[in-house]
Short mmCIF file of C-alpha atoms in Angstrom, two decimals:
data_model
loop_
_atom_site.label_atom_id
_atom_site.label_comp_id
_atom_site.label_asym_id
_atom_site.label_seq_id
_atom_site.Cartn_x
_atom_site.Cartn_y
_atom_site.Cartn_z
CA MET A 1 -46.54 -25.90 13.90
CA PHE A 2 -48.96 -26.58 11.04
CA LEU A 3 -52.22 -24.19 12.87
CA SER A 4 -52.54 -22.92 9.01
CA SER A 5 -53.10 -26.06 7.06
CA ASN A 6 -54.87 -27.65 10.28
CA LEU A 7 -57.12 -25.20 11.52
CA GLY A 8 -59.82 -26.46 9.56
CA VAL A 9 -59.47 -30.30 10.69
CA GLN A 10 -59.01 -29.04 14.49
CA HIS A 11 -62.48 -27.42 13.33
CA CYS A 12 -64.02 -30.46 12.77
CA GLU A 13 -62.34 -32.32 15.91
CA LEU A 14 -63.75 -29.34 18.02
CA GLY A 15 -67.52 -29.66 16.00
CA ARG A 16 -67.48 -33.53 16.96
CA ILE A 17 -66.19 -33.39 20.13
CA MET A 18 -69.21 -31.41 20.68
CA VAL A 19 -72.19 -33.70 19.08
CA GLY A 20 -70.72 -36.15 21.30
CA LEU A 21 -70.98 -34.38 24.40
CA GLY A 22 -74.21 -34.00 23.46
CA ILE A 23 -75.70 -36.52 23.03
CA LEU A 24 -73.41 -38.17 26.41
CA LEU A 25 -76.03 -35.42 28.60
CA ARG A 26 -79.19 -36.11 26.16
CA LEU A 27 -78.04 -39.89 27.67
CA PHE A 28 -77.44 -39.26 30.93
CA TYR A 29 -79.93 -36.46 31.69
#
């Protein structure tokens, strides 16, 4: 378990996913 070291990386990953979802919502809606 590398939660302490990969916490920042996971946060960036979630941020990218959120941005991607936002773009998709704008395109479809």
